CSV table of C-alpha atoms in Angstrom, one decimal:
chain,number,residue,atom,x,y,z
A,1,UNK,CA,-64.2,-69.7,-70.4
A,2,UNK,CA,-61.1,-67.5,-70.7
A,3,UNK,CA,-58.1,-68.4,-68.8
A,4,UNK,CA,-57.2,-64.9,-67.9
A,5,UNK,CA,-56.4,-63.6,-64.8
A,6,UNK,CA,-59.0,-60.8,-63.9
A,7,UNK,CA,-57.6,-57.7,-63.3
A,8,UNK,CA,-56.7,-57.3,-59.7
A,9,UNK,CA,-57.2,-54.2,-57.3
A,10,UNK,CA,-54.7,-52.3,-55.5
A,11,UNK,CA,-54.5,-53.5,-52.0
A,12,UNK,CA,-51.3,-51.6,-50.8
A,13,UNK,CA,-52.9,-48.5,-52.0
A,14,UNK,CA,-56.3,-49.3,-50.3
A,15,UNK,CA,-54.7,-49.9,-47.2
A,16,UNK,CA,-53.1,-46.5,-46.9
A,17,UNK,CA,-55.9,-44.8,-48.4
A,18,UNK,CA,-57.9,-46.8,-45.5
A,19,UNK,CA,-56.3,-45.1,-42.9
A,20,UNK,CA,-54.3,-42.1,-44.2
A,21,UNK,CA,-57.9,-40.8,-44.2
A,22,UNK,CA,-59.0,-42.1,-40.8
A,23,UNK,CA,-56.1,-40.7,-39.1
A,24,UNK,CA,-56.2,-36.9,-40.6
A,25,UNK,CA,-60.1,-37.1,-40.4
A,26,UNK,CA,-61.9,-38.5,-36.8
A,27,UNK,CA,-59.0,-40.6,-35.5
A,28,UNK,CA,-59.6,-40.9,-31.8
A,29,UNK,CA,-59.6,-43.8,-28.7
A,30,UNK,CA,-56.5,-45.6,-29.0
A,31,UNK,CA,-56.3,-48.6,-27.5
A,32,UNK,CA,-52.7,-49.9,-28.3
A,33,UNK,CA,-48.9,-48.8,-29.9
A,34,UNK,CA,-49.5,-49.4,-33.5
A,35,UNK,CA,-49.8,-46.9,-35.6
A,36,UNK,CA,-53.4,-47.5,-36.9
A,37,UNK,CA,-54.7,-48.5,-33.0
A,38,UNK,CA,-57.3,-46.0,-33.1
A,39,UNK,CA,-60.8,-45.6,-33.6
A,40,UNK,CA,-63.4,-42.9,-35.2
A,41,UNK,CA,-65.2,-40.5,-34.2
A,42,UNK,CA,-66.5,-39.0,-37.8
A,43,UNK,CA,-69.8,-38.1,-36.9
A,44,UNK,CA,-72.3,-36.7,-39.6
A,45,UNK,CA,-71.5,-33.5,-41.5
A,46,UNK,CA,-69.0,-32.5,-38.3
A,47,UNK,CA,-65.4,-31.0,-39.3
A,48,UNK,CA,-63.9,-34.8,-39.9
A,49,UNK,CA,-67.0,-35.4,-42.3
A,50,UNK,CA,-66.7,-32.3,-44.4
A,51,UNK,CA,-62.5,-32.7,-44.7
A,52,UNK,CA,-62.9,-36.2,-45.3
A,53,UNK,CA,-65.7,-35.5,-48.2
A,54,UNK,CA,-63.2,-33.0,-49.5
A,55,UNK,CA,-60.5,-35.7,-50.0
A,56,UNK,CA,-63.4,-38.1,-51.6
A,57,UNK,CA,-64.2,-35.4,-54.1
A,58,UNK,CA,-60.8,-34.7,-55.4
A,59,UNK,CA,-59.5,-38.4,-55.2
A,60,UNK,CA,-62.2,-39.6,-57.7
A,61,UNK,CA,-62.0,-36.4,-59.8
A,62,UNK,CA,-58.4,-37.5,-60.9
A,63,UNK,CA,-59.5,-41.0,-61.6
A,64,UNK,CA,-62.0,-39.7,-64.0
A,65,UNK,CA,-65.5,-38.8,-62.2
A,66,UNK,CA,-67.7,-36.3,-62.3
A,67,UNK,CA,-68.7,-35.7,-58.9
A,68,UNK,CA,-72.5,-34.6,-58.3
A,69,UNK,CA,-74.1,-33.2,-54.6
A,70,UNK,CA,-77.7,-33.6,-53.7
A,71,UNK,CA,-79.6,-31.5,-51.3
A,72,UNK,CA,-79.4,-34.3,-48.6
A,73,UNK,CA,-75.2,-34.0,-49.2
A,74,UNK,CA,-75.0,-37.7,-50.9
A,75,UNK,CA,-72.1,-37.4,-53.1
A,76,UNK,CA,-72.5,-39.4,-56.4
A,77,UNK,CA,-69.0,-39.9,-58.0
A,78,UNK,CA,-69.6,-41.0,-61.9
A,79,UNK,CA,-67.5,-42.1,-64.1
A,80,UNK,CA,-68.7,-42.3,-68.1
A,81,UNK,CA,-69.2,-45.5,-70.2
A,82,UNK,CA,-69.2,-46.2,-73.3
A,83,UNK,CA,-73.1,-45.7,-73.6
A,84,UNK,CA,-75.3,-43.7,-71.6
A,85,UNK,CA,-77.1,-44.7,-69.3
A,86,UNK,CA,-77.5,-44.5,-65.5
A,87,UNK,CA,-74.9,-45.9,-63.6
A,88,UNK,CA,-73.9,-49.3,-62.0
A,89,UNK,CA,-73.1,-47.6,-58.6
A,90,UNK,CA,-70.7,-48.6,-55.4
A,91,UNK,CA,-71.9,-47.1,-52.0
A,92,UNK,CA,-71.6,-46.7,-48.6
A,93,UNK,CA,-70.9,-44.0,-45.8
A,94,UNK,CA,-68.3,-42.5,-44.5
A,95,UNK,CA,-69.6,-41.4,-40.9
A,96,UNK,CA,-69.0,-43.2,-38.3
A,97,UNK,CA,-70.4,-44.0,-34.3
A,98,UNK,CA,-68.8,-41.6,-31.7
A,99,UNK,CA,-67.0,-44.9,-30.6
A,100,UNK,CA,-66.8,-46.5,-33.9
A,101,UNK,CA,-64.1,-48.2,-35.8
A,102,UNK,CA,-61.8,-48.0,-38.6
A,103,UNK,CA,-63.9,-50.2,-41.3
A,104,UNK,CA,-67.6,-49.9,-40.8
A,105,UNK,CA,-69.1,-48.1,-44.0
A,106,UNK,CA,-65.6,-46.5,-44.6
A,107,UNK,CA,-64.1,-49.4,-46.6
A,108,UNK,CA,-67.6,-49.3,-48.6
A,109,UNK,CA,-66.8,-46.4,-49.9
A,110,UNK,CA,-62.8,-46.7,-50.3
A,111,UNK,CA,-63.5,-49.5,-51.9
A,112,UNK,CA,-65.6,-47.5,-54.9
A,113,UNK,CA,-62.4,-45.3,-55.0
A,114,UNK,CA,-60.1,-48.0,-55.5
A,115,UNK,CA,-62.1,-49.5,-57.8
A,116,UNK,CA,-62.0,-46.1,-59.8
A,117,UNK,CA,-58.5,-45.7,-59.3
A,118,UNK,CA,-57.8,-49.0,-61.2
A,119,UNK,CA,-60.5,-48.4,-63.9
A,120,UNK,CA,-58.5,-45.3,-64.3
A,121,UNK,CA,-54.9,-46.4,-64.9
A,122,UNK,CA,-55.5,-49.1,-66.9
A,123,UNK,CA,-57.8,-47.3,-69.2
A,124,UNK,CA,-60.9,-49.3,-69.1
A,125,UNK,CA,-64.0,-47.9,-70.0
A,126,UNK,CA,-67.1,-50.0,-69.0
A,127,UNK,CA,-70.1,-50.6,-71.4
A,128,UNK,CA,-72.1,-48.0,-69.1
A,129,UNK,CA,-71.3,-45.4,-66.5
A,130,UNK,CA,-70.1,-46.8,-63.2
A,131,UNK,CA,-70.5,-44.7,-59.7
A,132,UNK,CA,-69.2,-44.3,-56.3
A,133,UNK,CA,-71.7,-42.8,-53.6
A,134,UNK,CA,-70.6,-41.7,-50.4
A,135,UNK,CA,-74.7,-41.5,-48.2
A,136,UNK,CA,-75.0,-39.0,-45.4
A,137,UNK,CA,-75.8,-39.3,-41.9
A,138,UNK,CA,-75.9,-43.9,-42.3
A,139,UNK,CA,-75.9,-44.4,-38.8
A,140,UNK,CA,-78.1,-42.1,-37.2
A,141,UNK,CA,-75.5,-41.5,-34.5
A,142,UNK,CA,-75.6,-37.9,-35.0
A,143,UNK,CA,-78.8,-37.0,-36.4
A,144,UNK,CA,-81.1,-39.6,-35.1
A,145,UNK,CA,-82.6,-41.8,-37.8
A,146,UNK,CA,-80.0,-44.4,-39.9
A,147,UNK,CA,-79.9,-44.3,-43.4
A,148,UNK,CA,-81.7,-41.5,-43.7
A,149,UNK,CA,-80.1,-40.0,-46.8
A,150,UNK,CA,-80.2,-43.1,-48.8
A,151,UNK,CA,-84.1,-43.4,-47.4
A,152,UNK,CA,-84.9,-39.7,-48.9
A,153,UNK,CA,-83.0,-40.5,-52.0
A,154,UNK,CA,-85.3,-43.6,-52.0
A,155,UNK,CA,-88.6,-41.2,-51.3
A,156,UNK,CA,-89.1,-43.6,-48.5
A,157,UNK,CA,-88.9,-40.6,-46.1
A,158,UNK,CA,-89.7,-36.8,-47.1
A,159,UNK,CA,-86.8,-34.1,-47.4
A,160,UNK,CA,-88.1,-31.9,-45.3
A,161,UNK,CA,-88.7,-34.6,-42.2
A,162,UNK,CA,-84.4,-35.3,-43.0
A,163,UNK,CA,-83.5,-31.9,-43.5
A,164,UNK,CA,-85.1,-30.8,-39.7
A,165,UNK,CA,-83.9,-33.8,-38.0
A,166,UNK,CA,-81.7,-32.6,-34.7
A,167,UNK,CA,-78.4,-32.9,-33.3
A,168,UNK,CA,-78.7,-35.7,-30.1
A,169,UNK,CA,-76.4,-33.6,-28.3
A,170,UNK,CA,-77.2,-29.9,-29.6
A,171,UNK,CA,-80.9,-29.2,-30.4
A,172,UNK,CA,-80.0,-26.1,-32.7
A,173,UNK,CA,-78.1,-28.0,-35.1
A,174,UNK,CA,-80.3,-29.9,-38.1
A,175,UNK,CA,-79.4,-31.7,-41.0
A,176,UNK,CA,-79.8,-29.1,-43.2
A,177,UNK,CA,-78.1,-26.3,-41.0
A,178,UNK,CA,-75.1,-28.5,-40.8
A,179,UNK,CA,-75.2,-29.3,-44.7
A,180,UNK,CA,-75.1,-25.5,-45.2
A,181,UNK,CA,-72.4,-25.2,-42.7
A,182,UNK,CA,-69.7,-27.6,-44.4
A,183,UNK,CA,-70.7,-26.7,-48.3
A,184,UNK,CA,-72.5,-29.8,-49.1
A,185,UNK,CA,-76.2,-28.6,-49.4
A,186,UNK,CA,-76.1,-29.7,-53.0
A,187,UNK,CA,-78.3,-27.8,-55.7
A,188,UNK,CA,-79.6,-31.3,-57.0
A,189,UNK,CA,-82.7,-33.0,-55.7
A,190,UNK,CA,-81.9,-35.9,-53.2
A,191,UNK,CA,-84.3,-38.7,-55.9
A,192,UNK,CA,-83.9,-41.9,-57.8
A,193,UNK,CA,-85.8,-40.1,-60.7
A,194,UNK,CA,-83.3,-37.6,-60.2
A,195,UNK,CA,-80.4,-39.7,-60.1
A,196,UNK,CA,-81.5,-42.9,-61.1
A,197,UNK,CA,-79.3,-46.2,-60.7
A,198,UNK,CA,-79.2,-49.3,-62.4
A,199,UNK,CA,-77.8,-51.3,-60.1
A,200,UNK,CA,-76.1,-50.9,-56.3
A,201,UNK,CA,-73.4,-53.1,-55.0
A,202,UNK,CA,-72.3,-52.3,-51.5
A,203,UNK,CA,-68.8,-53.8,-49.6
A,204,UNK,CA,-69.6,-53.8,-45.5
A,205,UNK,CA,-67.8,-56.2,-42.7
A,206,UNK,CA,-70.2,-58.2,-41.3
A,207,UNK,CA,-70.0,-56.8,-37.9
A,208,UNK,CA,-70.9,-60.5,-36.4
A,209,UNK,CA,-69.0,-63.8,-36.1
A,210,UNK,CA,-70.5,-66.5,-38.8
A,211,UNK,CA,-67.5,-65.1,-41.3
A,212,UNK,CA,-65.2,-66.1,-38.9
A,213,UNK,CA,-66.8,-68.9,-36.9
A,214,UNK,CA,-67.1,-70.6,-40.4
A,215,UNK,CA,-63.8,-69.9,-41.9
A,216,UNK,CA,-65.1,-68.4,-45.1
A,217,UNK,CA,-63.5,-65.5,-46.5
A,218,UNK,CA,-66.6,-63.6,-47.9
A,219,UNK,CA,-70.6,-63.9,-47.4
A,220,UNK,CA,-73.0,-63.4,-50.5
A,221,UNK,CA,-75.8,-61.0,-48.6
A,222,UNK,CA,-79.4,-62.3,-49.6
A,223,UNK,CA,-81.0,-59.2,-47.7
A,224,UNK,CA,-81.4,-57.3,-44.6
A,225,UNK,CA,-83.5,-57.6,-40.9
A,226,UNK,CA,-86.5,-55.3,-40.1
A,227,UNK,CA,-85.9,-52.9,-37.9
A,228,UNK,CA,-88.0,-50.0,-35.8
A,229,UNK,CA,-86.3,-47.3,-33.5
A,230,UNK,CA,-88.4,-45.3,-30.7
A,231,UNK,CA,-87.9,-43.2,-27.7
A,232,UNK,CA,-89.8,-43.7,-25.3
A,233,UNK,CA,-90.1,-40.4,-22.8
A,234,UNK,CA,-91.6,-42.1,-18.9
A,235,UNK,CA,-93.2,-39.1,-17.2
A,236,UNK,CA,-93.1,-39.5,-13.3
A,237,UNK,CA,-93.4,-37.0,-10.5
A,238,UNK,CA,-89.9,-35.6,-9.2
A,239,UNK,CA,-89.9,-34.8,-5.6
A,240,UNK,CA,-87.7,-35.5,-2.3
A,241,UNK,CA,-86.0,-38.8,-1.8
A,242,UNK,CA,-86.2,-38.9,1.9
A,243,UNK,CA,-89.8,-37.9,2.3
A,244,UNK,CA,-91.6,-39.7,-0.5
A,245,UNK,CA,-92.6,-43.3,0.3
A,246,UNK,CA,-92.8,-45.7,-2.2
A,247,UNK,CA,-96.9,-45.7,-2.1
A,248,UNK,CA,-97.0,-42.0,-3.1
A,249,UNK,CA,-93.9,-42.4,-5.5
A,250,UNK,CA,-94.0,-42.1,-9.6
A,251,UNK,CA,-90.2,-43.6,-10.1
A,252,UNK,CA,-89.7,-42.8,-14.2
A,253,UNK,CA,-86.5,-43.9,-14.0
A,254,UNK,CA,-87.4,-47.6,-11.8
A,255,UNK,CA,-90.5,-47.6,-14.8
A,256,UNK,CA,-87.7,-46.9,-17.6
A,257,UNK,CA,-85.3,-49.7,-15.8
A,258,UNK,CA,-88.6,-52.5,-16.0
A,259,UNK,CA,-89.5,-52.0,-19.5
A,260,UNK,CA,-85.8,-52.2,-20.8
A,261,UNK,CA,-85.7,-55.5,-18.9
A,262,UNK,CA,-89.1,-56.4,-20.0
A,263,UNK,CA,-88.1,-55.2,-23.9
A,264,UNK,CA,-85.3,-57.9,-24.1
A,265,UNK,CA,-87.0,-60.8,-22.7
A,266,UNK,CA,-90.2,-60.3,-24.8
A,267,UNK,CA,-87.8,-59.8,-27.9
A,268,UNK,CA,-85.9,-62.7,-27.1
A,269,UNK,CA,-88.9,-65.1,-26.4
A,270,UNK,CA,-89.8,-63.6,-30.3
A,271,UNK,CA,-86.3,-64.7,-31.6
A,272,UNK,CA,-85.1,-61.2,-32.2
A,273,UNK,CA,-83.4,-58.5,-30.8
A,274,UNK,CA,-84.2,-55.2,-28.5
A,275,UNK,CA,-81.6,-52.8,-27.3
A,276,UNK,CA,-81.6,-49.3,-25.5
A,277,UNK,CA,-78.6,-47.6,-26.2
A,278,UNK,CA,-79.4,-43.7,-25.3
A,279,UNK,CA,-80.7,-43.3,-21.9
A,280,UNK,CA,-81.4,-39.7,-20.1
A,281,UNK,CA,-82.8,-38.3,-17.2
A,282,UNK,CA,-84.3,-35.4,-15.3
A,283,UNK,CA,-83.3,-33.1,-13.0
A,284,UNK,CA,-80.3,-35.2,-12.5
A,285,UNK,CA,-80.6,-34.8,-8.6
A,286,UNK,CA,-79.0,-37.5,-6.5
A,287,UNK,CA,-81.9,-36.7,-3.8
A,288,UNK,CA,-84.5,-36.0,-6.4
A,289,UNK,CA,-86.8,-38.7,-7.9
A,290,UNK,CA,-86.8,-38.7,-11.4
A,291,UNK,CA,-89.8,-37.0,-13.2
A,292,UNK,CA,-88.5,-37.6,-16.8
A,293,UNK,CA,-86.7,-40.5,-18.5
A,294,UNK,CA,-86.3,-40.7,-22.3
A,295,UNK,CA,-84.9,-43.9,-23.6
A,296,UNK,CA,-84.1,-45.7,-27.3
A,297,UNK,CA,-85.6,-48.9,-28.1
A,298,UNK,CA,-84.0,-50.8,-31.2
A,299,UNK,CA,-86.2,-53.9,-32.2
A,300,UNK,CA,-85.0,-56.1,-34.4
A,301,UNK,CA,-86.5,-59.3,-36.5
A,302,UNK,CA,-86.1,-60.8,-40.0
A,303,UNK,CA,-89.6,-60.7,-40.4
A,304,UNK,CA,-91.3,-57.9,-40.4
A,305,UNK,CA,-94.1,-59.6,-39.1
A,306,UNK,CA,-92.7,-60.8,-36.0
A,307,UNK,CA,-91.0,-57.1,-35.9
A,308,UNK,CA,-94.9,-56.2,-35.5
A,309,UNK,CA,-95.6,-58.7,-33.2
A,310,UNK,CA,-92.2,-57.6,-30.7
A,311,UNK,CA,-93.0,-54.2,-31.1
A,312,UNK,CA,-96.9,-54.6,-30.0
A,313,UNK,CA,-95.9,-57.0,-27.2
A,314,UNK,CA,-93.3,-54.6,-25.7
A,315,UNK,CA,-95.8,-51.7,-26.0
A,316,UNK,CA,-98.6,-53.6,-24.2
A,317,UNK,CA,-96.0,-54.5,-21.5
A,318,UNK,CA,-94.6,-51.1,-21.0
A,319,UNK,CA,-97.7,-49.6,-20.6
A,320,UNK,CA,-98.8,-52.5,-17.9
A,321,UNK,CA,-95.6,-51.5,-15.9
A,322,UNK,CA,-96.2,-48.1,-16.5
A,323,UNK,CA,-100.0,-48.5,-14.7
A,324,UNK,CA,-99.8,-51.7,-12.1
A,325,UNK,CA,-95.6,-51.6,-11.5
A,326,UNK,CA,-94.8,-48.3,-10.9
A,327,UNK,CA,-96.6,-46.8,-7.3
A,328,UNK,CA,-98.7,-43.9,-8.7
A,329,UNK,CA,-97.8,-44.5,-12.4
A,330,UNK,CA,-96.1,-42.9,-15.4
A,331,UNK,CA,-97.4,-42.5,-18.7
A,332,UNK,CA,-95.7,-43.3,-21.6
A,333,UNK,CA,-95.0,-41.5,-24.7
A,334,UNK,CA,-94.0,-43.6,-27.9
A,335,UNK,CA,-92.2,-41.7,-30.4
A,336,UNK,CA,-91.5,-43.7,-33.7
A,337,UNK,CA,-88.2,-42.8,-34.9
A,338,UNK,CA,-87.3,-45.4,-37.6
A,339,UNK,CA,-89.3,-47.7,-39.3
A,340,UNK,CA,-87.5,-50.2,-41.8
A,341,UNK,CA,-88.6,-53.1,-43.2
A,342,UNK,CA,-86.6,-56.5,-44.3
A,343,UNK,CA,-85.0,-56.0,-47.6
A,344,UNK,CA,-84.7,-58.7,-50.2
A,345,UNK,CA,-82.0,-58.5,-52.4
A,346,UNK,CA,-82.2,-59.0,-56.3
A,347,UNK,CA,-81.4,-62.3,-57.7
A,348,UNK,CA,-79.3,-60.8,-60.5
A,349,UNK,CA,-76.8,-58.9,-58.5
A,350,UNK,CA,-76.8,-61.4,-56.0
A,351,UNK,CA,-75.3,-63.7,-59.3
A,352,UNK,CA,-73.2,-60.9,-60.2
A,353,UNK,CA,-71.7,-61.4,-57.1
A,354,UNK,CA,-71.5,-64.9,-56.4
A,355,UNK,CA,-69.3,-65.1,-60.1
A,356,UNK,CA,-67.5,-62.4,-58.4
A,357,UNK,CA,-66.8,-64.3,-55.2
A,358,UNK,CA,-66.2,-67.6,-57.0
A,359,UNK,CA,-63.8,-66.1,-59.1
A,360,UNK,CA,-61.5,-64.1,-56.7
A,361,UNK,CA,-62.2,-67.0,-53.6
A,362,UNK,CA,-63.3,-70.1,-55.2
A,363,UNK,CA,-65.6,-71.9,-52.5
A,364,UNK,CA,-65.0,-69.5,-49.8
A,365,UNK,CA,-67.9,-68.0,-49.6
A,366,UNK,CA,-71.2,-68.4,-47.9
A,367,UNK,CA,-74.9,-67.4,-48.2
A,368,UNK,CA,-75.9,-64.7,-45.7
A,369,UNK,CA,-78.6,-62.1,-44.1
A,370,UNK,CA,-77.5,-58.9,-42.8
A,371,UNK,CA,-78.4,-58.4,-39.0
A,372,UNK,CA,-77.6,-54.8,-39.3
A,373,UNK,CA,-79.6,-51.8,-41.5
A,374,UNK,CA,-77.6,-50.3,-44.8
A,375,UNK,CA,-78.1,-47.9,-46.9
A,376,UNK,CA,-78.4,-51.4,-49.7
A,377,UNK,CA,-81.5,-51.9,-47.7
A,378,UNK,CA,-83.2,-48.5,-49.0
A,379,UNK,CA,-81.9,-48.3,-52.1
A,380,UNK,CA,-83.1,-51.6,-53.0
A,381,UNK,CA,-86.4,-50.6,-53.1
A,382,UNK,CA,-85.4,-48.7,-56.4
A,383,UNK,CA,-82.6,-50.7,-58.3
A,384,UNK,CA,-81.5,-53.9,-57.8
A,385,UNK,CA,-78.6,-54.4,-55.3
A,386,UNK,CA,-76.4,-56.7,-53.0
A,387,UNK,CA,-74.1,-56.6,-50.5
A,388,UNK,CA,-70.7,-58.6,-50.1
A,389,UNK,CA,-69.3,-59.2,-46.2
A,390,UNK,CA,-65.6,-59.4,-45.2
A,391,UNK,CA,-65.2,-61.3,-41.3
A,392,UNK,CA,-65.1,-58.8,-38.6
A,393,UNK,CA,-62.9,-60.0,-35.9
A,394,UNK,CA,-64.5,-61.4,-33.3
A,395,UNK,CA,-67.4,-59.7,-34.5
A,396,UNK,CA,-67.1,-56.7,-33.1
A,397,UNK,CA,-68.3,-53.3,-34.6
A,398,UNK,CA,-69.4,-50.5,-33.5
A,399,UNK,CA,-66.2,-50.4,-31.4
A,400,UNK,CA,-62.8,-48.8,-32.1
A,401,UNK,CA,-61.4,-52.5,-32.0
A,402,UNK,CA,-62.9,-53.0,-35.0
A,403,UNK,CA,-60.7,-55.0,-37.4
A,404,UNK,CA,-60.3,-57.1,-40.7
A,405,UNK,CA,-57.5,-57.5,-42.0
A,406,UNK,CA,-55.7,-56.1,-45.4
A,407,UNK,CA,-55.9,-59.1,-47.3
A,408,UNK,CA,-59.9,-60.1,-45.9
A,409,UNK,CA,-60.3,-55.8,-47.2
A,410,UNK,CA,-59.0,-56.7,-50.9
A,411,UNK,CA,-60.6,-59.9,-51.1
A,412,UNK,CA,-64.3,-57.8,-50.5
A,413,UNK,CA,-62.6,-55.0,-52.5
A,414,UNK,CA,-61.9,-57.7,-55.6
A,415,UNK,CA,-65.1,-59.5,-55.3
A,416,UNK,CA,-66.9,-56.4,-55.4
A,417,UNK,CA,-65.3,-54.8,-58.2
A,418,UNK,CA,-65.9,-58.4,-60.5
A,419,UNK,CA,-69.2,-58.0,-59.6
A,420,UNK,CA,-69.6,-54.6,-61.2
A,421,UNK,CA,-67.8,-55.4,-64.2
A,422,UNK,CA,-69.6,-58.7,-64.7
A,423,UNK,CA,-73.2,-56.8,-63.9
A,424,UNK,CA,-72.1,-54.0,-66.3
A,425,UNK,CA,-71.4,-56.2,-69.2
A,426,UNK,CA,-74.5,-57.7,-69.2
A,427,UNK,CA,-76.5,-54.7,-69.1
A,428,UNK,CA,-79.0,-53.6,-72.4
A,429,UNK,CA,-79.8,-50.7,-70.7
């Protein structure tokens, strides 16, 4: 075994590139003095998106790519080989929650850029093409269905169910009406035939505390939870508050409140995890019963089939309460929004990066299984992939306190970029 040092990333120049770009492109919540105390608010193909896209596009044209848009707005960043071939690729997102942080999905994709960068200046050509992807619309926040880009590209989902998908907020804004608006309705098909990969490597923090709790500086991800998303509209009978007794009352919003209760013990009897996180009501009368609720339902489970078993249980339950637990009763309408099943990573670029993690931590590093959905989950239905964590701290995401440090960011950036040139040179196709 050589001796050699392996060449090393930029960390300064990932650090600024980090948030240089966060604060000209969604910076918003600050929560202290310093000068990178913000969080983001880069939701799907808004302004922030299509200005922070811009700066993607031109940053990885000078270090060499060719930069390709498909007709979902995924943004495929290649950089040629010495052979043809399709690319050994590093995605994420760059979109963000409306209350999200500095680092989820963002330092996925900075960290393909850096990687590029230092490729670049040092005038290494890999054995086949390498690729940075930036994936639209990861976390469902805008548009409501996560990692749905990723998922088309994947022909896990049809283009035409993506491209009609709604703004949460503004009915009259879709997918593919906001993708027209910011230029990045590409002319290329959103396909792995289209744009194949050979292999996908994706950098993430963990966004939960075992990193930390264990004091180990990266985590080798074997492969993904299940996951289903519904809404769930309640419809009751509005009318007066004062005058309606309880007998002759159908309460959506009381039916709502017991099946969200319901929903988290039934999930957490099953091991797993259910959480509403949109909740909305009409009229919106402080002396009006509510007539209409519609609610979000995340469940969660490694298996997928325990995720069946949750999601039957809670049904069965909600429509109980719905009939014996709410005066008059409500009916129930279950909407399916998001259907994802556990992923299982692929042994070879799960090697690929435990050489890479050995190398650039030596015995800091720990088996793992992602709690959250990524776009690695989709695409490994097509190439192989893997994912490498960095600690969050205190294991907070989804949150502008969101934080890992620059040195826990260059370790993943390293151990990601030793995993792609390690995978590449043992590629025959």
């Amino acid at each position: 075994m050589s001796s050699t040092k392996p060449l090393q990333i930029n960390s300064d120049r990932l650090h600024e590139a980090i948030h240089s770009t966060c604060d000209a492109f969604g910076s918003a919540m600050r929560y202290g003095p310093g000068p990178t105390d913000t969080g983001m608010a880069r939701l799907s193909l808004d302004d922030a998106d299509a200005g922070v896209r811009a700066w993607f596009a031109t940053t990885v044209a000078q270090a060499g790519c060719t930069v390709t848009v498909d007709q979902m707005g995924n943004m495929f960043a290649i950089r040629p080989g010495k052979k043809a071939g399709a690319p050994t690729a590093v995605g994420s997102h760059l979109d963000t929650q409306p209350t999200g942080g500095r680092y989820d999905g963002i330092l996925g994709v900075q960290a393909g850029v850096e990687i590029m960068r230092t490729l670049h200046e040092n005038n290494i050509v890999t054995e086949y093409p390498v690729c940075v992807i930036n994936w639209t619309n990861e976390e469902g926040a805008r548009f409501p269905k996560s990692v749905i880009s990723s998922s088309v590209w994947a022909g896990v989902i049809p283009i035409e169910e993506a491209w009609a998908l709604a703004d949460v907020k503004d009915p009259s804004a879709t997918m593919r009406s906001e993708l027209e608006r910011i230029g990045f309705f590409g002319d290329v098909a959103c396909s792995h035939t289209v744009m194949p990969l050979a292999a996908h490597f994706e950098l993430h923090i963990e966004q939960g505390p075992i990193l930390e709790a264990t004091g180990k500086r990266v985590g080798v991800v074997l492969g993904g939870q299940a996951y289903r998303w519904y809404t769930l509209r309640v419809n009751g009978r509005d009318s007066h508050t004062g005058t309606t007794p309880y007998s002759t009352r159908s309460d959506s919003l009381l039916c709502a409140a017991k099946i969200i209760v319901a929903s988290s013990e039934i999930a957490k009897k099953f091991g797993g995890l259910c959480t509403t996180g949109i909740l909305t009501l009409l009229p919106g009368s402080t002396n009006v019963i509510p007539s209409l609720v519609s609610l979000t339902l995340d469940i969660r489970h490694s298996s997928n089939e325990v995720l069946t078993a949750i999601d039957a249980a809670i049904q069965a339950e909600g429509e109980r309460i719905a009939k014996e637990e709410s005066e008059r009763g409500c009916t129930l309408e279950w909407i399916m929004d998001s259907d994802a099943p556990a992923a299982t990573f692929h042994a070879d670029t799960i090697a690929a990066v435990k050489a890479a993690a050995t190398s650039a931590v030596g015995d800091s590093w720990v088996e793992i299984w992602s709690g959250a959905g990524h776009d690695s989950c989709a695409v490994s239905t097509r190439c192989p992939t893997s994912m490498v964590f960095i600690p969050s701290k205190d294991g907070i995401s989804h949150n502008p306190v969101e934080y890992s440090t620059p040195a826990q960011c260059a370790d993943g950036v390293q151990v990601i970029f030793e995993a792609v040139l390690g995978y590449d040179a043992k590629r025959t196709k």
